[in-house]
Short mmCIF file of C-alpha atoms in Angstrom, two decimals:
data_model
loop_
_atom_site.label_atom_id
_atom_site.label_comp_id
_atom_site.label_asym_id
_atom_site.label_seq_id
_atom_site.Cartn_x
_atom_site.Cartn_y
_atom_site.Cartn_z
CA MET H 1 -35.01 4.06 46.42
CA LEU H 2 -35.58 5.02 42.79
CA ALA H 3 -35.90 8.68 43.76
CA SER H 4 -32.60 8.53 45.68
CA ALA H 5 -30.85 6.91 42.74
CA ALA H 6 -32.19 9.57 40.40
CA LEU H 7 -31.01 12.32 42.73
CA LEU H 8 -27.50 10.88 42.94
CA SER H 9 -27.40 10.47 39.19
CA ALA H 10 -28.37 14.11 38.74
CA CYS H 11 -25.64 15.22 41.17
CA TYR H 12 -22.88 13.13 39.60
CA GLY H 13 -24.01 13.14 35.99
CA GLY H 14 -22.74 10.46 33.61
CA ASP H 15 -19.56 10.00 35.66
CA PHE H 16 -21.32 8.51 38.69
CA GLN H 17 -18.82 6.22 40.43
CA LYS H 18 -16.60 6.05 37.36
CA GLU H 19 -13.69 5.27 39.69
CA ASN H 20 -15.45 1.99 40.51
CA THR H 21 -15.85 0.92 36.90
CA PRO H 22 -15.09 -2.82 36.84
CA ILE H 23 -12.30 -4.32 34.78
CA PRO H 24 -13.98 -5.33 31.49
CA SER H 25 -14.50 -9.01 30.77
CA TYR H 26 -12.16 -9.05 27.76
CA LEU H 27 -9.28 -7.90 29.98
CA LYS H 28 -10.15 -10.48 32.62
CA ALA H 29 -9.96 -13.12 29.89
CA LYS H 30 -6.55 -11.83 28.79
CA MET H 31 -5.34 -11.94 32.41
CA SER H 32 -6.46 -15.54 32.63
CA ASP H 33 -4.61 -16.34 29.41
CA ILE H 34 -1.29 -15.03 30.79
CA GLY H 35 -1.80 -16.56 34.22
CA VAL H 36 -2.50 -13.51 36.39
CA GLY H 37 -5.41 -12.33 38.50
CA GLU H 38 -7.26 -9.03 38.71
CA ARG H 39 -5.52 -8.06 41.95
CA ASP H 40 -1.99 -9.00 40.98
CA GLY H 41 0.41 -6.07 40.78
CA ILE H 42 0.83 -3.80 37.78
CA PHE H 43 3.73 -1.99 36.12
CA ILE H 44 3.44 0.73 33.47
CA ARG H 45 5.79 1.93 30.74
CA ILE H 46 5.26 5.02 28.58
CA PHE H 47 6.93 5.80 25.25
CA LYS H 48 6.51 9.34 23.95
CA LYS H 49 7.59 9.03 20.31
CA GLU H 50 5.51 5.92 19.79
CA ALA H 51 2.69 7.42 21.91
CA GLU H 52 2.14 4.11 23.70
CA LEU H 53 1.37 3.15 27.28
CA GLU H 54 1.95 -0.46 28.34
CA VAL H 55 0.26 -2.15 31.29
CA TRP H 56 2.09 -5.19 32.65
CA LYS H 57 0.81 -7.64 35.29
CA ARG H 58 2.94 -9.41 37.89
CA LYS H 59 2.98 -13.19 37.79
CA SER H 60 3.49 -15.45 40.82
CA SER H 61 7.18 -15.73 39.84
CA GLY H 62 7.60 -11.98 40.35
CA LYS H 63 8.13 -11.39 36.66
CA TYR H 64 5.74 -9.23 34.67
CA ALA H 65 3.77 -10.16 31.56
CA LEU H 66 2.52 -7.57 29.08
CA LEU H 67 -1.26 -7.32 29.28
CA LYS H 68 -2.16 -4.46 26.95
CA THR H 69 -0.61 -1.59 25.01
CA TYR H 70 -2.74 1.58 24.82
CA GLU H 71 -2.41 4.41 22.34
CA ILE H 72 -1.74 7.66 24.19
CA CYS H 73 -4.28 10.16 22.93
CA ALA H 74 -2.20 13.28 23.63
CA TRP H 75 1.05 14.33 25.28
CA SER H 76 2.46 17.81 25.23
CA GLY H 77 5.88 19.29 24.66
CA ASP H 78 8.62 17.45 22.83
CA LEU H 79 11.02 14.60 23.41
CA GLY H 80 13.06 15.34 26.52
CA PRO H 81 12.52 15.69 30.28
CA LYS H 82 10.45 18.23 32.14
CA PHE H 83 12.56 21.02 33.62
CA LYS H 84 10.31 23.62 35.16
CA GLU H 85 6.75 24.52 36.00
CA GLY H 86 4.95 25.84 32.95
CA ASP H 87 7.23 24.41 30.25
CA ARG H 88 4.38 22.10 29.17
CA GLN H 89 6.76 19.13 28.98
CA ALA H 90 5.54 15.65 29.90
CA PRO H 91 8.03 14.07 32.34
CA GLU H 92 10.54 11.34 31.54
CA GLY H 93 12.04 9.14 34.22
CA PHE H 94 11.14 6.58 36.86
CA TYR H 95 8.10 7.27 39.02
CA ARG H 96 6.19 5.53 41.78
CA VAL H 97 2.41 5.83 42.18
CA THR H 98 0.83 5.22 45.60
CA PRO H 99 -2.90 5.07 46.42
CA GLY H 100 -2.77 8.69 47.57
CA LEU H 101 -1.83 9.78 44.05
CA MET H 102 -5.01 8.34 42.53
CA ASN H 103 -7.58 11.02 41.70
CA PRO H 104 -11.17 9.82 41.17
CA ASN H 105 -12.43 13.42 41.10
CA SER H 106 -10.20 14.68 38.30
CA SER H 107 -11.67 17.27 35.97
CA PHE H 108 -10.08 15.12 33.25
CA HIS H 109 -12.41 12.17 33.95
CA LEU H 110 -10.01 10.03 36.04
CA ALA H 111 -6.33 10.48 36.79
CA PHE H 112 -3.30 9.39 38.72
CA ASN H 113 -0.37 11.64 39.59
CA LEU H 114 3.05 10.44 38.44
CA GLY H 115 4.73 11.83 41.53
CA PHE H 116 6.82 14.41 39.65
CA PRO H 117 9.21 15.73 40.79
CA ASN H 118 10.83 12.60 42.21
CA ALA H 119 14.07 12.62 44.21
CA TYR H 120 16.17 12.68 41.04
CA ASP H 121 14.19 15.61 39.62
CA ARG H 122 14.45 17.56 42.87
CA SER H 123 18.21 17.03 43.02
CA ARG H 124 18.39 18.79 39.65
CA GLU H 125 15.97 21.53 40.74
CA ARG H 126 13.30 20.48 38.27
CA THR H 127 9.89 21.86 39.15
CA GLY H 128 6.32 21.09 38.23
CA SER H 129 3.09 19.92 39.78
CA PHE H 130 0.02 17.84 38.97
CA LEU H 131 1.73 15.86 36.23
CA MET H 132 -0.78 13.14 35.49
CA VAL H 133 -1.92 10.28 33.37
CA HIS H 134 -5.57 11.20 32.82
CA GLY H 135 -8.55 11.06 30.47
CA ALA H 136 -10.24 13.69 28.30
CA CYS H 137 -7.65 13.46 25.50
CA SER H 138 -6.16 16.87 26.37
CA SER H 139 -2.70 17.58 27.72
CA ALA H 140 -0.65 20.45 29.13
CA GLY H 141 2.36 18.55 30.41
CA CYS H 142 0.58 15.25 31.05
CA TYR H 143 -0.10 11.96 29.29
CA SER H 144 -3.74 11.91 28.26
CA MET H 145 -5.86 8.92 27.32
CA GLU H 146 -9.36 8.44 25.99
CA ASP H 147 -11.88 8.21 28.84
CA ALA H 148 -12.60 4.53 28.24
CA GLN H 149 -8.88 3.79 28.35
CA ILE H 150 -8.21 5.60 31.62
CA GLU H 151 -11.18 3.81 33.16
CA GLU H 152 -9.52 0.47 32.38
CA ILE H 153 -6.09 1.57 33.61
CA TYR H 154 -7.55 3.15 36.74
CA ALA H 155 -9.54 -0.03 37.47
CA MET H 156 -6.43 -2.20 37.16
CA ALA H 157 -4.49 0.09 39.50
CA ARG H 158 -7.37 0.11 41.99
CA GLU H 159 -7.58 -3.68 42.04
CA ALA H 160 -3.80 -4.03 42.38
CA PHE H 161 -3.87 -1.78 45.45
CA LEU H 162 -6.74 -3.82 46.88
CA GLY H 163 -4.61 -6.90 46.28
CA GLY H 164 -1.85 -5.48 48.46
CA GLN H 165 0.46 -3.66 46.05
CA LYS H 166 1.79 -0.64 47.95
CA ALA H 167 2.81 1.30 44.85
CA PHE H 168 3.30 0.68 41.15
CA GLN H 169 6.12 1.97 39.02
CA VAL H 170 5.68 4.11 35.90
CA HIS H 171 8.72 4.35 33.61
CA ALA H 172 8.41 7.18 31.07
CA PHE H 173 10.80 7.14 28.10
CA PRO H 174 11.26 9.46 25.10
CA TYR H 175 11.07 6.42 22.79
CA ARG H 176 11.71 2.70 22.83
CA MET H 177 15.36 2.54 23.81
CA THR H 178 16.55 0.55 20.80
CA ALA H 179 19.91 0.91 19.09
CA GLU H 180 18.07 2.30 16.05
CA ASN H 181 16.41 5.09 18.02
CA MET H 182 19.58 5.83 19.98
CA ALA H 183 21.43 6.24 16.67
CA ILE H 184 18.88 8.67 15.28
CA PHE H 185 18.99 10.82 18.42
CA GLN H 186 22.69 10.29 19.14
CA ASN H 187 23.57 13.99 18.91
CA ASP H 188 20.53 15.22 20.82
CA LYS H 189 21.28 17.45 23.80
CA HIS H 190 19.31 15.09 26.05
CA MET H 191 21.32 11.99 25.12
CA PRO H 192 23.38 11.84 28.38
CA PHE H 193 20.10 11.71 30.33
CA TRP H 194 18.59 9.20 27.91
CA ARG H 195 21.58 6.87 28.32
CA THR H 196 20.79 6.78 32.04
CA LEU H 197 17.18 5.92 31.21
CA LYS H 198 18.37 3.15 28.90
CA ARG H 199 20.18 1.43 31.76
CA GLY H 200 16.94 1.26 33.75
CA TYR H 201 15.12 0.15 30.59
CA GLU H 202 17.52 -2.77 30.14
CA HIS H 203 17.23 -3.83 33.79
CA PHE H 204 13.57 -4.54 33.09
CA GLU H 205 14.01 -5.87 29.55
CA LEU H 206 16.55 -8.48 30.69
CA THR H 207 14.78 -9.64 33.85
CA GLY H 208 11.07 -9.00 33.38
CA VAL H 209 11.09 -7.67 36.94
CA ALA H 210 10.39 -4.03 37.79
CA PRO H 211 13.76 -2.79 39.08
CA LYS H 212 14.43 -1.22 42.45
CA VAL H 213 15.13 2.42 41.59
CA ASP H 214 17.20 4.76 43.77
CA SER H 215 18.92 8.06 43.23
CA CYS H 216 22.29 9.36 44.42
CA ASN H 217 24.88 11.82 43.17
CA ARG H 218 22.07 13.42 41.13
CA GLY H 219 21.65 10.25 39.08
CA TYR H 220 19.69 7.00 38.98
CA VAL H 221 20.90 3.58 40.16
CA PHE H 222 19.04 0.32 39.62
CA ASN H 223 18.78 -2.83 41.71
CA ALA H 224 21.50 -1.43 43.97
CA LYS H 225 21.94 -2.44 47.59
CA ALA H 226 23.85 -0.04 49.82
CA THR H 227 26.58 -1.66 51.87
CA ASP H 228 28.27 -0.66 55.14
CA GLY H 229 25.07 0.96 56.38
CA GLY H 230 25.01 3.58 53.65
CA LYS H 231 21.85 5.25 52.34
CA PHE H 232 20.86 6.62 48.97
CA ASN H 233 20.31 10.35 48.82
CA ALA H 234 19.74 11.99 45.44
CA LYS H 235 21.75 15.10 46.33
CA ASN H 236 24.67 13.31 48.00
CA ALA H 237 27.49 11.15 46.71
CA CYS H 238 26.53 7.52 46.24
CA PRO H 239 27.27 5.24 49.17
CA ALA H 240 29.16 2.02 48.63
CA TYR H 241 26.69 -0.30 46.92
CA GLU H 242 26.50 -3.49 44.96
CA VAL H 243 24.36 -4.77 42.10
CA PRO H 244 24.03 -8.54 41.58
CA GLU H 245 27.11 -9.34 39.49
CA ASN H 246 25.34 -11.49 36.90
CA LEU H 247 22.70 -8.79 36.38
CA LYS H 248 25.26 -6.00 36.12
CA ALA H 249 27.27 -8.05 33.60
CA ALA H 250 24.17 -8.77 31.52
CA VAL H 251 23.09 -5.12 31.45
CA ASP H 252 26.61 -3.91 30.62
CA ALA H 253 26.89 -6.47 27.81
CA LYS H 254 23.50 -5.53 26.33
CA ILE H 255 24.32 -1.84 26.40
CA SER H 256 27.72 -2.50 24.79
CA ARG H 257 26.17 -4.60 22.02
CA ASP H 258 23.55 -1.95 21.34
CA LYS H 259 26.20 0.79 21.26
CA ILE H 260 28.06 -1.06 18.50
CA ILE H 261 24.87 -1.32 16.45
CA GLU H 262 24.01 2.29 17.23
CA ASN H 263 27.40 3.49 15.99
CA GLN H 264 27.11 1.39 12.84
CA ILE H 265 23.76 2.97 12.04
CA ALA H 266 24.98 6.44 12.98
CA SER H 267 27.97 6.07 10.67
CA GLY H 268 25.51 6.11 7.78
CA PHE H 269 24.62 9.70 8.61
CA THR H 270 27.30 11.62 6.76
CA THR H 271 26.05 14.98 8.01
CA ASP H 272 23.97 16.33 10.87
CA LYS H 273 21.35 17.09 8.24
CA ASP H 274 21.13 13.38 7.35
CA ARG H 275 20.62 12.46 10.98
CA LYS H 276 18.00 15.15 11.55
CA HIS H 277 16.18 14.06 8.40
CA ALA H 278 16.10 10.44 9.61
CA GLU H 279 14.79 11.56 13.01
CA LEU H 280 12.05 13.73 11.53
CA VAL H 281 10.94 11.07 9.03
CA ALA H 282 10.71 8.47 11.82
CA ARG H 283 8.61 10.85 13.91
CA LEU H 284 6.49 11.84 10.91
CA ASN H 285 5.70 8.20 10.17
CA THR H 286 4.71 7.60 13.77
CA GLU H 287 2.38 10.60 13.89
CA GLU H 288 0.79 9.82 10.52
CA ALA H 289 0.22 6.20 11.54
CA ARG H 290 -1.46 7.30 14.76
CA ILE H 291 -3.74 9.77 12.96
CA ASP H 292 -4.64 7.07 10.42
CA LYS H 293 -5.59 4.72 13.26
CA PHE H 294 -7.86 7.35 14.78
CA LYS H 295 -9.49 8.00 11.40
CA ASP H 296 -9.99 4.27 10.81
CA ARG H 297 -11.82 4.04 14.14
CA GLY H 298 -13.99 7.04 13.33
CA LEU H 299 -12.37 9.13 16.08
CA ALA H 300 -11.28 12.74 15.95
CA TYR H 301 -7.55 12.98 16.55
CA SER H 302 -6.40 15.57 19.07
CA SER H 303 -5.16 19.06 18.29
CA HIS H 304 -1.88 18.06 19.97
CA MET H 305 -1.37 15.34 17.39
CA LYS H 306 -2.10 17.74 14.54
CA ARG H 307 0.20 20.43 15.93
CA ARG H 308 3.00 17.90 16.39
CA LEU H 309 2.54 16.66 12.81
CA VAL H 310 2.60 20.21 11.41
CA SER H 311 5.67 21.05 13.49
CA ILE H 312 7.54 18.05 12.07
CA GLN H 313 6.50 18.97 8.52
CA LYS H 314 7.73 22.55 9.01
CA GLN H 315 11.06 21.27 10.30
CA LEU H 316 11.42 19.05 7.23
CA VAL H 317 10.72 22.01 4.94
CA ALA H 318 13.23 24.16 6.84
CA LEU H 319 15.76 21.36 6.37
CA GLY H 320 15.22 21.47 2.60
CA TYR H 321 12.77 18.61 2.12
CA LYS H 322 9.12 18.33 1.22
CA PRO H 323 6.58 18.08 4.08
CA ASP H 324 6.38 14.31 3.49
CA GLY H 325 10.14 13.93 3.96
CA SER H 326 11.01 13.35 0.33
CA ALA H 327 13.64 15.37 -1.49
CA PRO H 328 12.38 18.44 -3.36
CA SER H 329 12.02 18.40 -7.12
CA ALA H 330 14.59 20.56 -8.87
CA PRO H 331 13.45 23.17 -11.44
CA ALA H 332 12.65 21.58 -14.81
CA THR H 333 15.21 23.74 -16.66
CA ASP H 334 18.25 22.30 -14.94
CA ALA H 335 17.07 19.34 -12.87
CA VAL H 336 15.63 17.15 -15.63
CA GLN H 337 16.74 16.25 -19.08
CA THR H 338 14.80 14.73 -21.96
CA GLY H 339 15.65 11.14 -22.83
CA ALA H 340 15.56 9.56 -26.26
CA THR H 341 11.87 8.75 -25.84
CA GLY H 342 11.07 12.31 -24.91
CA ALA H 343 10.25 11.39 -21.27
CA ALA H 344 11.64 13.52 -18.53
CA THR H 345 14.29 11.69 -16.46
CA PRO H 346 16.15 12.87 -13.35
CA ALA H 347 19.37 14.69 -14.05
CA SER H 348 22.50 13.11 -12.60
CA ASN H 349 22.76 15.84 -10.00
CA ALA H 350 19.11 15.72 -8.89
CA PRO H 351 18.56 14.78 -5.26
CA THR H 352 17.47 11.21 -4.53
CA PRO H 353 14.00 11.01 -2.94
CA ALA H 354 14.18 10.10 0.71
CA LYS H 355 13.48 6.49 1.56
CA ARG H 356 10.80 6.40 4.21
CA PRO H 357 10.62 3.40 6.51
CA GLY H 358 7.26 1.71 6.99
CA ASN H 359 4.83 3.38 9.32
CA ALA H 360 5.34 2.52 12.96
CA ALA H 361 2.43 0.79 14.65
#
């Protein structure tokens, strides 16, 4: 028996049966605290800018409770959807993971396939394959976690399937779809797509229930029920359908309220340069906070994180700011004047240093 175990260990190395790693006791305790079991269903949300992955668990009421938020170790590309094979973009949209998309033999420790391209992506001729959430903290179009993290997430998915869940949803967003973020990115070329994502985001935010997601007329629809025998087809016109009136009214009202706030914030950007500066500073703070967290834990941050930080710093410099987002100092000869005490004080026409919001968690 011992010889057999040794042989298997030699064949499989340190990853022997990693796909069967049990859910750790601390997570079981957290599940108990929020009133869910190991085999209750899961739901996942991903936020690129914040580099966070949330795991939610379904309660007996059908609503989901947030169990844990993980730091994404690496994601590649930039904010925005994936368009074609090889563009190294991590997908954004609404995906559905079935047991067949789980990969215990991944070369990136453990993985599950997002199911990209989905029906919406295919209707827009978006291409790509093997887009995953996986371990190994390395990404070329995927969302990558630390190995210990993907073991936990994989274990929760495995147990949910064993509990009868046929598939779990993964919603991938460019950022948390707040009015503040929408204002910063208001002029981005991807904003029409992101406004569609926001509608799905609010369906969950307002109900706590993972929405039914369909696609028609090359767009997404949420919690829609086709009437008169119609069917949803991503490439065809939408059939007659209805959304529960109270839910539709609530989502419409929330989006309208957020749009007012968004426009108020956006009105403070007097130029496109102001808006771009605010966007870059927000992203810089997020990346710096993430790197600081990794340093505090004694971990090496990924090359993707460093490249993204350097890219943001270069964009700030190209925009006319310092790498930290503050305004540049003007030459001493014409940008400062000597006060009565002899101390150098800013000249009236010197730029005001940029105000940087607190680091995002």
